[in-house]
Amino acid sequence: MLENLAPQPADALLALIKLHNADPRADKIDLGVGVYRTSDGATPVFAAIKAAEKRLLDTQDSKAYLGPEGDMGFVHALIPYVFGADFDRSRVEGMQAPGGTGAVRLAVEVAKRAGIKRLWMGTPSWPNHAQIVNAIGLELKTFPHMTADGAADLDALKAALAQAEAGDAVLLHGCCHNPTGVDYTNAQWDEIAPLLQAQGVLPILDLAYQGLGAGMEADAYGLRKVLATVPEALVAYSCDKNFGLYRDRVGAFYAVTSDADALAKAMSNGATIARASWSMPPDHGAAAVRLVLEDAELTKLWLAELDEMRDRMRWVRDRLAAAQQVGTVNMAPLGTQHGLFSMLPLNGEQILAIREKHGVYMAGSGRINIAGLTNGNIEKFIEALGDVAA
Ligand code: PLP
């Protein structure tokens, strides 16, 4: 029977990792994989997480099941950071999920169970968004996320919303858009929120990089604006980047409603989906995040580590933007974009050439991981870019 299976395309980014690992050049540059790197090229465990993990080892006295909702102490401890200290707690409830991916999956599947048939999304987007929407069986409608000059395309979103019908879903990146780095400005969010409300669509907000753009509070501006305006929304949250927990799979799914009954239904449906999918999310990383957030000193340490990461990426962005024009590439937009990623307007040939001639590895879309650039390799990268984009 298994003969009948259609082969699936290999994950392009995983293939790129293999190519990079096999490249013997000492000065190769990996801008492909989407993880933060220090100026030494490492992706270390946060000191705050290490301390919390030690505490967890010393104090954890059982590994018995918690249930499909996971560690609710973790889920609740995040609420003030995501929704704001003053958010009306009666409107929100959540559950732990295996990473932001699990949270997006729960959000889209709960939306489907609520009767939603169509989902609108700006493209390009994180490739897994479309895969999840397709796997769950919603119709995917797309619109351009970015204008040709590297700004967020508000007109395209407005045109999409004008076509959307009440009862459709709209998936929006909260901050640090993957892959473009192009976020809606606060003024644009101020326009978007009432439009979502007027159209009667269900916003699904994906916040996977809070704190890596302009700061924990600033990065939540759009999400909070939307939630203050619409009656209902779903939120997919990842702690895998802002706590450096990638492989521990730490995320949360939240529903926000104006009706306690709808909130309870969203949670009970989420729990049933989780039970049938992974039964219970992995505990370790979420427990470590909870311990960080329950301890003022560890929270301070975590926020300082996050500041350092953001400052480093700001330095890279400033340096790239200062190059102004590299061959045909206008570098200025990189300076105003946010987070781990930006996209360079290179064609397939140029992306292949920069890899083969210069050992610079980037995704086939032209997406680069800003944190892959360091004091030691940024000049070489700019030169290589100038060579292939001449
Ligand atoms: N959402 C976006 C926009 C992402 O870029 C990612 C990861 O790359 C995720 C969600 C999921 O993150 P994870 O499942 O690793 O927590």
PDB file of C-alpha atoms in Angstrom, residues 19 26 32 35 42 91 101 118 129 153 160 162 169 171 203 242 255 266 290 309 323 364:
ATOM      1  CA  LEU A  19      24.854  21.697   1.648  1.00  0.00           C
ATOM      2  CA  ALA A  26      36.331  28.033   6.405  1.00  0.00           C
ATOM      3  CA  GLY A  32      19.728  30.100   5.904  1.00  0.00           C
ATOM      4  CA  VAL A  35      17.852  30.760  14.597  1.00  0.00           C
ATOM      5  CA  ALA A  42      26.607  30.358  18.401  1.00  0.00           C
ATOM      6  CA  ARG A  91     -11.687  37.760  27.740  1.00  0.00           C
ATOM      7  CA  THR A 101       3.712  25.638  14.925  1.00  0.00           C
ATOM      8  CA  ARG A 118     -11.587  30.643   3.980  1.00  0.00           C
ATOM      9  CA  HIS A 129       1.421  28.761   7.226  1.00  0.00           C
ATOM     10  CA  ASP A 153       1.452  46.883   1.496  1.00  0.00           C
ATOM     11  CA  ALA A 160      -8.238  41.749   0.340  1.00  0.00           C
ATOM     12  CA  ALA A 162     -12.861  44.420   0.941  1.00  0.00           C
ATOM     13  CA  ALA A 169     -10.257  34.316   8.854  1.00  0.00           C
ATOM     14  CA  LEU A 171      -3.820  35.492   9.420  1.00  0.00           C
ATOM     15  CA  PRO A 203      -8.121  37.591  13.060  1.00  0.00           C
ATOM     16  CA  ASN A 242      12.541  34.848  22.467  1.00  0.00           C
ATOM     17  CA  ALA A 255      -8.549  32.592  22.274  1.00  0.00           C
ATOM     18  CA  ALA A 266     -12.779  27.524  21.988  1.00  0.00           C
ATOM     19  CA  ARG A 290       7.258  29.556  33.820  1.00  0.00           C
ATOM     20  CA  MET A 309      20.067  39.955  20.952  1.00  0.00           C
ATOM     21  CA  ALA A 323      26.003  50.252   2.562  1.00  0.00           C
ATOM     22  CA  GLY A 364      15.966  30.231  -2.366  1.00  0.00           C
TER      23      GLY A 364
END
